[in-house]
Each structure stands twice: as C-alpha cells, then as structure tokens.
Tab-separated table of C-alpha atoms in Angstrom:
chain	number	residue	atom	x	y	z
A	1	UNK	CA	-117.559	71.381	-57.270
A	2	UNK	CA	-117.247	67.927	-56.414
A	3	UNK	CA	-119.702	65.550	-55.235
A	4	UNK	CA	-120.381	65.264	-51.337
A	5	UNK	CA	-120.996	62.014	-50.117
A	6	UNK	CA	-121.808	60.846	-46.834
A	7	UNK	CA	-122.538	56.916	-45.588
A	8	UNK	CA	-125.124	57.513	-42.808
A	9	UNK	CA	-125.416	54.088	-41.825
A	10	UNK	CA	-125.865	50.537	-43.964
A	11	UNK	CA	-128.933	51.205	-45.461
A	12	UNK	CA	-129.328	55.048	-46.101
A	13	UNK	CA	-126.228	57.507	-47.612
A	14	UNK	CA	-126.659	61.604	-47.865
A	15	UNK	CA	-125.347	62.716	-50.985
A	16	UNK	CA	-124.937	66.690	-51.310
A	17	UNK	CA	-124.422	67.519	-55.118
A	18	UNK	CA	-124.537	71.240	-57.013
A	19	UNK	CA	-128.066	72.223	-58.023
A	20	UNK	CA	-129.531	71.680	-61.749
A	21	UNK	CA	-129.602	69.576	-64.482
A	22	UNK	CA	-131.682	66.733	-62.783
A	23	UNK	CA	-135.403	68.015	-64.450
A	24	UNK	CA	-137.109	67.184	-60.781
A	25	UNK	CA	-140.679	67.056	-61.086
A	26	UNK	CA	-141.225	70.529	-59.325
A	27	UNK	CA	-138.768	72.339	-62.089
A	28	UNK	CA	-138.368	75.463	-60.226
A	29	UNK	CA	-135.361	73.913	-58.200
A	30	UNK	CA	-133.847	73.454	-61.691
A	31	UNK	CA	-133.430	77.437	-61.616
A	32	UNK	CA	-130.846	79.323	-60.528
A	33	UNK	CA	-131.275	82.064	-57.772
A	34	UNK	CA	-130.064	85.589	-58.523
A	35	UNK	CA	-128.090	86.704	-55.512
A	36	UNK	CA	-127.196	83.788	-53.911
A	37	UNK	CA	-123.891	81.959	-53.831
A	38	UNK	CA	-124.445	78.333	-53.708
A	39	UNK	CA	-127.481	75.945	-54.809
A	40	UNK	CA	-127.641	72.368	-53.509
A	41	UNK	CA	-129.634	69.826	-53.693
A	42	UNK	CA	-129.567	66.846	-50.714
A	43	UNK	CA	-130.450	63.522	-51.655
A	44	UNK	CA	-131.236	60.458	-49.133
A	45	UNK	CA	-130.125	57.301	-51.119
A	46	UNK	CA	-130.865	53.758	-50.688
A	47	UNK	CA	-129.419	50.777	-52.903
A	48	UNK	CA	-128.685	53.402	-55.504
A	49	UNK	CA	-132.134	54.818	-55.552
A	50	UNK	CA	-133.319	58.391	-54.636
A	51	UNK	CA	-135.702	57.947	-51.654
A	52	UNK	CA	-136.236	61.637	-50.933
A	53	UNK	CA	-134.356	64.962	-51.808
A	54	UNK	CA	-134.334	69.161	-50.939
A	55	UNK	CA	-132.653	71.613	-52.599
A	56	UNK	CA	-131.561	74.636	-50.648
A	57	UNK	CA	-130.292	78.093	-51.961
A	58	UNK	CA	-127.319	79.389	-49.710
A	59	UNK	CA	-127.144	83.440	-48.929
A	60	UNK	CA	-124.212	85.233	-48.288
A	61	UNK	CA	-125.092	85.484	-44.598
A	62	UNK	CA	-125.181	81.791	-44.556
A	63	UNK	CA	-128.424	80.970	-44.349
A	64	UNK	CA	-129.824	77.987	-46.556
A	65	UNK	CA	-133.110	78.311	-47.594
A	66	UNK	CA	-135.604	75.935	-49.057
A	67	UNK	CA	-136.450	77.262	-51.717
A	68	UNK	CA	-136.264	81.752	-51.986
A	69	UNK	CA	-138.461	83.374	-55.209
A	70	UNK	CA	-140.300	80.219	-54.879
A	71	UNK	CA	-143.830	79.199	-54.458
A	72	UNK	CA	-142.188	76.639	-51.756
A	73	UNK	CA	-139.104	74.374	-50.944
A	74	UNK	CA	-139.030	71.576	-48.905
A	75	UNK	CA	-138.633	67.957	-48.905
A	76	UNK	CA	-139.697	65.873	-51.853
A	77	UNK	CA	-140.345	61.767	-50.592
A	78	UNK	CA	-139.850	59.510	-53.647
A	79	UNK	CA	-141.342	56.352	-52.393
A	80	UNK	CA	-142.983	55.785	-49.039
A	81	UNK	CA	-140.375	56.303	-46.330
A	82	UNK	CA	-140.907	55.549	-42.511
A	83	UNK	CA	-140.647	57.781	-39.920
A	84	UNK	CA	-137.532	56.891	-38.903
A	85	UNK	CA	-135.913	56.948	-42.553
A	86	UNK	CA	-137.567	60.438	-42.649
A	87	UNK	CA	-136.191	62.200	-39.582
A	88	UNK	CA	-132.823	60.635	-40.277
A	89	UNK	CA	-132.525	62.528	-43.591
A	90	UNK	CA	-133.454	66.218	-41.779
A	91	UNK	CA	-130.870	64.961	-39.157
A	92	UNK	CA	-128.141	64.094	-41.328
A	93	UNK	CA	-129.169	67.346	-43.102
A	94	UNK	CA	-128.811	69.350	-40.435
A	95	UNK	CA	-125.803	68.304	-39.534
A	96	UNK	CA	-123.596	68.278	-43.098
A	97	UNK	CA	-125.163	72.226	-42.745
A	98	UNK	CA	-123.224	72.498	-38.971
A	99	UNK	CA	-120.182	71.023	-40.713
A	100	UNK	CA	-120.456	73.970	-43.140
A	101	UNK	CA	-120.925	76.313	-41.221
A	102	UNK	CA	-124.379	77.278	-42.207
A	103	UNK	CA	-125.560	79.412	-39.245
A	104	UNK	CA	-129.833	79.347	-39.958
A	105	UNK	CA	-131.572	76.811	-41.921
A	106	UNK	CA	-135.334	78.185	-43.421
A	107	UNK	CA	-137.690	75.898	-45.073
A	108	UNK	CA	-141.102	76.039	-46.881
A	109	UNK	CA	-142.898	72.902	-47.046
A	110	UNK	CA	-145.470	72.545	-50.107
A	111	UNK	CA	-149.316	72.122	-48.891
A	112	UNK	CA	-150.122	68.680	-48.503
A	113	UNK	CA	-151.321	67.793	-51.694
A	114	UNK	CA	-148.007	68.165	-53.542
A	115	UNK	CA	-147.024	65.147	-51.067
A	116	UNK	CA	-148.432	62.861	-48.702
A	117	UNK	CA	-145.791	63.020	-46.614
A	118	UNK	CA	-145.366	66.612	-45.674
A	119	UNK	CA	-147.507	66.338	-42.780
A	120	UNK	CA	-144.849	64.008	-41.017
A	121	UNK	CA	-142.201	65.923	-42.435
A	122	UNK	CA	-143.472	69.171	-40.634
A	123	UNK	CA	-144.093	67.026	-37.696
A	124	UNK	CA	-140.754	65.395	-37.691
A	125	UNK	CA	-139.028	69.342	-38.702
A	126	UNK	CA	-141.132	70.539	-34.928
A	127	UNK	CA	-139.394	67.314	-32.996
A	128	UNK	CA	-135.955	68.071	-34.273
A	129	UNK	CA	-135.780	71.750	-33.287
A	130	UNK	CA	-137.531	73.608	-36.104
A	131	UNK	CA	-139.907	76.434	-35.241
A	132	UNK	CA	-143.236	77.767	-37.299
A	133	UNK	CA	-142.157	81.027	-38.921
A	134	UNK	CA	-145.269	81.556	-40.989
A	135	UNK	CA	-148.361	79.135	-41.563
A	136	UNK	CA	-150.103	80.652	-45.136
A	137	UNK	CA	-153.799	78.351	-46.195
A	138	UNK	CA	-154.176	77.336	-49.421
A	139	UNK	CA	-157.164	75.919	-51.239
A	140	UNK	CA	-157.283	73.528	-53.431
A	141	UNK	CA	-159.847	71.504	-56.067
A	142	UNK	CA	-158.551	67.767	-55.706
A	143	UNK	CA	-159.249	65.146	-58.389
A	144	UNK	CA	-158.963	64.794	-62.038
A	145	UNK	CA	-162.539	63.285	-62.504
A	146	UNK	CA	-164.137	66.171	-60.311
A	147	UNK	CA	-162.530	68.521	-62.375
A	148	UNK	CA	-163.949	67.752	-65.639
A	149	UNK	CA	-167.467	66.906	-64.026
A	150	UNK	CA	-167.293	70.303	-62.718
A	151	UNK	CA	-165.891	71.874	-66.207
A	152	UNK	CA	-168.750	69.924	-67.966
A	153	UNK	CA	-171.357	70.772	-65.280
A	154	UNK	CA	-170.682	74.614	-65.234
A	155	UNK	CA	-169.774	75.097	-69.526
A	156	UNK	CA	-173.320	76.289	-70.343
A	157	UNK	CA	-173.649	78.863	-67.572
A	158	UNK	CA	-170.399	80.372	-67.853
A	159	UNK	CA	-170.515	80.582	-71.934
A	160	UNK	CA	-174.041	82.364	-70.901
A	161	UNK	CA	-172.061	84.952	-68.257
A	162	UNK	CA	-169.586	85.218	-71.257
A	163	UNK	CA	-172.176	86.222	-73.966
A	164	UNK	CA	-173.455	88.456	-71.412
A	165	UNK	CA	-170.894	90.756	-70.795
A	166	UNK	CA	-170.039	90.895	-74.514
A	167	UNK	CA	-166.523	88.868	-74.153
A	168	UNK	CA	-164.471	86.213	-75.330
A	169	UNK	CA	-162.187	83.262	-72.686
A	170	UNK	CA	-159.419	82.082	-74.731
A	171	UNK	CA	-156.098	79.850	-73.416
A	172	UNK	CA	-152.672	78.498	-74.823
A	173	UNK	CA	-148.896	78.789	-74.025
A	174	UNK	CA	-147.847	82.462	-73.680
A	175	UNK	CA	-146.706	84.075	-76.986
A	176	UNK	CA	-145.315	87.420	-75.939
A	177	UNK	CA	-144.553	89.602	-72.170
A	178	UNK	CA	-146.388	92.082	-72.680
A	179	UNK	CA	-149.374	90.996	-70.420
A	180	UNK	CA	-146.848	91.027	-68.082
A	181	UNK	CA	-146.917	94.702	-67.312
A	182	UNK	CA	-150.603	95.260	-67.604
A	183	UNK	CA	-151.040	92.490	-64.948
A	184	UNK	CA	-148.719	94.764	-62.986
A	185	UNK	CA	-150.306	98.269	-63.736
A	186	UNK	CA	-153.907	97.027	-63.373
A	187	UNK	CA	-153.306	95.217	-59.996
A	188	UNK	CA	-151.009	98.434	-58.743
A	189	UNK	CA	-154.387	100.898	-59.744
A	190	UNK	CA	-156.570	98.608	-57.376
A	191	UNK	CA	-154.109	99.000	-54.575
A	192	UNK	CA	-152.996	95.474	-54.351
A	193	UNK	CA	-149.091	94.405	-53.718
A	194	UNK	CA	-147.465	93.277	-56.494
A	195	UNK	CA	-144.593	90.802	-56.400
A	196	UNK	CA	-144.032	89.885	-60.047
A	197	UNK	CA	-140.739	89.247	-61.142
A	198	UNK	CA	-140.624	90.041	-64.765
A	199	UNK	CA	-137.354	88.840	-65.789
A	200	UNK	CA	-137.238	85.368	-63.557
A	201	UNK	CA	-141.102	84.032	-65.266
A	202	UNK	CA	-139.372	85.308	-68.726
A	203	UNK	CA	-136.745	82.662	-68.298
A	204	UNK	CA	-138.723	80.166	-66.586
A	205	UNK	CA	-141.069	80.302	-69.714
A	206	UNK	CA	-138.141	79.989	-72.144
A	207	UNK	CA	-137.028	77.087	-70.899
A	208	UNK	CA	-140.379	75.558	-69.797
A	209	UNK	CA	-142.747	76.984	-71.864
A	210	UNK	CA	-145.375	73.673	-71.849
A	211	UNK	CA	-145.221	74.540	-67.617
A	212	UNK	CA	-147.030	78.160	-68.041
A	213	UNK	CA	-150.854	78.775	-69.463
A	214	UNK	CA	-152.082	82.404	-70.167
A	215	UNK	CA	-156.380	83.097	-69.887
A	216	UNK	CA	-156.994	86.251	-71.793
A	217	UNK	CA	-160.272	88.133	-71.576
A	218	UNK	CA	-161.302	90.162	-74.609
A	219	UNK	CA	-163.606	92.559	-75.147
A	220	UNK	CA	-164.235	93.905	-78.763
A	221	UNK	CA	-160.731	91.764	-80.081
A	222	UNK	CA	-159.088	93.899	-76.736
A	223	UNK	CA	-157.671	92.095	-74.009
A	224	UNK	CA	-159.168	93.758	-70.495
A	225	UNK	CA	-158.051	90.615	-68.190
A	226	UNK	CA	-154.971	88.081	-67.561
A	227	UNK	CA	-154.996	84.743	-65.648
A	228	UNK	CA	-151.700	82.716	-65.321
A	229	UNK	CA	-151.298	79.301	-64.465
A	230	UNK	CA	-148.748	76.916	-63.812
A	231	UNK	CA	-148.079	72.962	-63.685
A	232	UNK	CA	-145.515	73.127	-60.684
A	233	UNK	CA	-145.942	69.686	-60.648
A	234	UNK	CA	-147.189	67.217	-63.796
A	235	UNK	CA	-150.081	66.400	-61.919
A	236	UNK	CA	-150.904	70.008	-60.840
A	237	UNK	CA	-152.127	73.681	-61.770
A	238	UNK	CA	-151.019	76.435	-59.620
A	239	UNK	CA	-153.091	79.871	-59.827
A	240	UNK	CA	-150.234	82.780	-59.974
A	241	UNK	CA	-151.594	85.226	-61.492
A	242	UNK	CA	-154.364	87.383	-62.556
A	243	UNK	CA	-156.054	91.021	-63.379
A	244	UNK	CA	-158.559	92.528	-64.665
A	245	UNK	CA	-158.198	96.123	-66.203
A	246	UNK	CA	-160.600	98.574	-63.286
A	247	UNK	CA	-161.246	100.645	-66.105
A	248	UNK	CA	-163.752	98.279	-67.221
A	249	UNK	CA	-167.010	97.293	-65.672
A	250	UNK	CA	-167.182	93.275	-65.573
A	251	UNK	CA	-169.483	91.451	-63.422
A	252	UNK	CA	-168.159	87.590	-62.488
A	253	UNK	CA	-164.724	88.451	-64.025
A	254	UNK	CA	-163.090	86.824	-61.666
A	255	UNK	CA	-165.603	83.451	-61.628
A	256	UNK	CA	-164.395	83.544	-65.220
A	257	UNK	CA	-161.183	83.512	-64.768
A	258	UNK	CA	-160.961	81.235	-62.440
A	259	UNK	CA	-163.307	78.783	-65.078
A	260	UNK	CA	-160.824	79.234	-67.223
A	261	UNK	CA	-158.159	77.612	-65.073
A	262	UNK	CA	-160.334	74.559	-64.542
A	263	UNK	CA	-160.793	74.106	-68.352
A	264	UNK	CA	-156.830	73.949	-68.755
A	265	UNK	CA	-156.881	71.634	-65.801
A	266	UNK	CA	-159.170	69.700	-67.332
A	267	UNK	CA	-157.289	69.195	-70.874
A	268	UNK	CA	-154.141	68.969	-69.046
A	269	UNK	CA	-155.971	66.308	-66.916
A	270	UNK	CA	-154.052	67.275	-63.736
A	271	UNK	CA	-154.990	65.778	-60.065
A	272	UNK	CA	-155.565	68.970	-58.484
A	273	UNK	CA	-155.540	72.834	-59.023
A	274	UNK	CA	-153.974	74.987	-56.428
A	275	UNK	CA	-156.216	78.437	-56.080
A	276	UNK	CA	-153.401	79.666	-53.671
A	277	UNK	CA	-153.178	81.571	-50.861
A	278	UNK	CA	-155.894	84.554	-49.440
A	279	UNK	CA	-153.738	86.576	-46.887
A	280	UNK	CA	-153.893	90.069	-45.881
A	281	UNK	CA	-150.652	91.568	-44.244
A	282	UNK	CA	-151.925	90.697	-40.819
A	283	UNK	CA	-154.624	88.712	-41.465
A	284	UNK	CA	-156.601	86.104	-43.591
A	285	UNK	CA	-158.278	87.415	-46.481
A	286	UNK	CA	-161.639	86.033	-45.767
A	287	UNK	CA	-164.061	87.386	-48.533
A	288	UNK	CA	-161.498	85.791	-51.096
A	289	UNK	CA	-161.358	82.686	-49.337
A	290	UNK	CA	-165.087	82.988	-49.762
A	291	UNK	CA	-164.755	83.318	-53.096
A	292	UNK	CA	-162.784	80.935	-53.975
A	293	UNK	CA	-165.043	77.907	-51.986
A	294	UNK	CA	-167.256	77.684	-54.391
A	295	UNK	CA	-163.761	76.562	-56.763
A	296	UNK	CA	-162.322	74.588	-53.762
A	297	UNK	CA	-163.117	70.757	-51.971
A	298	UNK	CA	-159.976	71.421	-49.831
A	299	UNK	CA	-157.720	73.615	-48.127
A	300	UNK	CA	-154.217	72.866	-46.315
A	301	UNK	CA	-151.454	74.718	-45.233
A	302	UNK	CA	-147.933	76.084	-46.332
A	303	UNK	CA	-145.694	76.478	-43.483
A	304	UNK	CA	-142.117	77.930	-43.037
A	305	UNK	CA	-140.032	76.327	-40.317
A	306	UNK	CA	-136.556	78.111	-39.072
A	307	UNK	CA	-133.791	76.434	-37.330
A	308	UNK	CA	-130.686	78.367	-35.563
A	309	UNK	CA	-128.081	75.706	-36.673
C-alpha cells in the first residue's frame, strides 16, 4: 500500500502509512489484529520530525478503532505540542477517515501517566464531537525512587509473610505456557471473567520476550500462584495478570503478589507501575480498589470516546 500524505498547512503534514515495523515505544501497535482488514498508523509531522502519532485497526463494518485486544489506543505526543497543533491532528484525522469512508471512529486513551498530554487530548476529542463511551479508573504507584524505598522498606516483612505460609516468590522472563491455562482454570473456579487470549500473549512474548515478567508462587517446589506483568511502555509495569490456585489456603497471597511486581519494577527501574483497573460489570469494584491503595499514590482514568464520522 502506498504511503498517504497530506500537507495540512506550512508547518504541520498528516502522513497515513500501513501499521508495523516502526518498534513505537508502546509495542502492542507493532501487532497485527486478527480479524481486521486494515492497520494504520497516523502521524502529525513537522520539519521531518514525528510530533505525535495513533494507530487505528479498521473492521469490516468500517469502524477504526484505537487500539481493539489492547490495554488502550490513543494518541501518543512526541514532544510538547500546543493546543492548537493538537486538535489540528484529531481534525485532520477525522477528516482523511470521512474521505475513506470510515463510518465510526472509537478511541481509548491511556491513563494519564503514559502521557502528559492525554488530559488535553480527551478534552480537545469532547470539543470536536467525540462522546464518553466508557470511563474505567486505574491506579497507579508513580516514581522510580518511591518504588525502591517502598521495595526496601517492606523486604523484611514480606520475606516474614513468605516464611510463614511455607512458600517461595520467584521472577524472570516466561520459559514455557503452561501457566497460562492454570491462570485460566483457577480464576474460572472463583467465578471471575476471564479474557485471556492464549495465542495473541504467545506471540507477543516471542517476539518481545524482555516486555513480559512471570511471579510464581511455590509451595513444596509446586507452583499454587501466577502474576504477570508487562513493560507497555520502557518506563512502565502494567499488572495483567494473576491467580492463585482456591484449592489452597494462603493468607496475603495477593499482597505477595503484588510485592512481587514492585521488586521487578524496581530492578527494571521503571517510573511507575500500573495496578489496573477494579470494575465490576455495573459497577466499581471497591474492596479491590481498597486493596490495592495500600500499592497505589495515584489513580486516573481510561476513557473510550466514539465519534459517528
């Protein structure tokens, strides 16, 4: 497919290329989408320079979306960009989509942290016709220094929990799958909704395999618990997934698990952790958003914004 290339006015240009093969800092837009017909990424260029980009996957009912079987989408600023500069991008976005024929346009926009920009792009998305679809919290432990001060702080009482319950925290790159499916089964037998697709984090961890960091609990050499976490970002850890096995009785599994994550953090020396999201189908999830304070020094929100193009 060739190139698209559009001169926007004398300072700015839209250029609208085929996804992948650019290794963006958030690699999941490197990825193709199964069951979707086009992937594009939009860049807003300025003397030559990448200023701020999206990629979109395109259904076949012609709807883009920012970014499906994705944590989120959304706009990436390189540099600091003025308002202005900013809503002329979604603009000139909107419109190459109306010149496609692109009938619906559906964006996530990472929580705050992953950019200080997003809250002006969300503002700017609301002024130029976008509506909410979905607002999700996250919460988040911000700064690298913190991090290790709390991973030093907390070492000798969570070793202590550790001896206590008889069981061993260990963490490196992911060898085999198989945890894969016990992360599945265990969370299924405790009622919880699963959405784990097997095959897509296989090939994300060929590929990437320094992006994705498995916690194993084990009990007498056994595993009985899975955490895994992921640097969407260089600077960040997201918390995807865990489990524990119900079978077995473990008090402050989950504090464990989530120590765990801030050790990796901590030799990965990332800016911030992302503990994720604490819905229920219809409403927030407020004893694990309990839980997780006593991980988190901030919380900010993932929204969704639709646009009938």
């Amino acid at each position: 497919m060739e190139a698209f290339k559009q001169k926007i006015n004398e300072t700015f240009e839209l250029k609208v290329v085929p996804s992948f093969g650019k290794n963006w800092d958030y690699f999941l837009r490197d990825f193709p989408i199964p069951g979707y017909s086009e992937q594009l990424d939009f860049l807003w260029i300025k003397k030559g320079k990448i200023r701020a980009s999206i990629s979109f996957a395109i259904s076949k009912e012609c709807e883009a979306i920012s970014l499906p079987q994705s944590p989120f989408g959304g706009f990436w600023v390189e540099e600091n960009l003025n308002s202005e500069a900013l809503e002329g991008f979604i603009r000139a976005v909107i419109l190459e989509f109306s010149k496609r024929g692109i009938t619906r346009l559906t964006i996530t926009e990472a929580p705050k942290p992953y950019g200080q920009a997003n809250d002006l792009v969300s503002y700017l998305l609301f002024k130029c016709g976008f509506e909410q679809k979905e607002v999700v919290s996250h919460q988040f432990f911000i700064g690298r220094k913190k991090i290790k001060k709390l991973v030093q702080k907390e070492q000798t009482l969570f070793f202590a929990k550790a001896n206590k319950e008889g069981i061993q925290m260990i963490h490196g790159p992911i060898q085999n799958f198989g945890f894969l499916q016990e992360i599945k089964s265990w969370n299924l037998k405790r009622g919880y909704v699963v959405n784990l697709e097997d095959n897509r984090i296989v090939q994300q961890v060929s590929v990437c395999p320094e992006r994705y960091f498995l916690s194993t609990i084990l009990k007498n050499k056994e595993p009985i618990g899975y955490s895994l976490g992921v640097k969407l970002t260089s600077n960040s850890i997201y918390y995807y997934q865990s489990a524990i096995n119900p079978k077995v009785s473990l008090k402050n599994g989950g504090e464990l698990i989530l120590y765990e994550l801030f050790r990796i953090a901590a030799e990965q020396k990332v800016d911030f952790i992302d503990l994720g999201s604490s819905d229920l189908e219809t409403s927030a999830n407020h004893s694990l958003m309990f839980f997780k304070s006593r991980f988190a020094n901030d919380i900010s929100n993932k929204i969704t914004w639709t646009l009938n193009n």
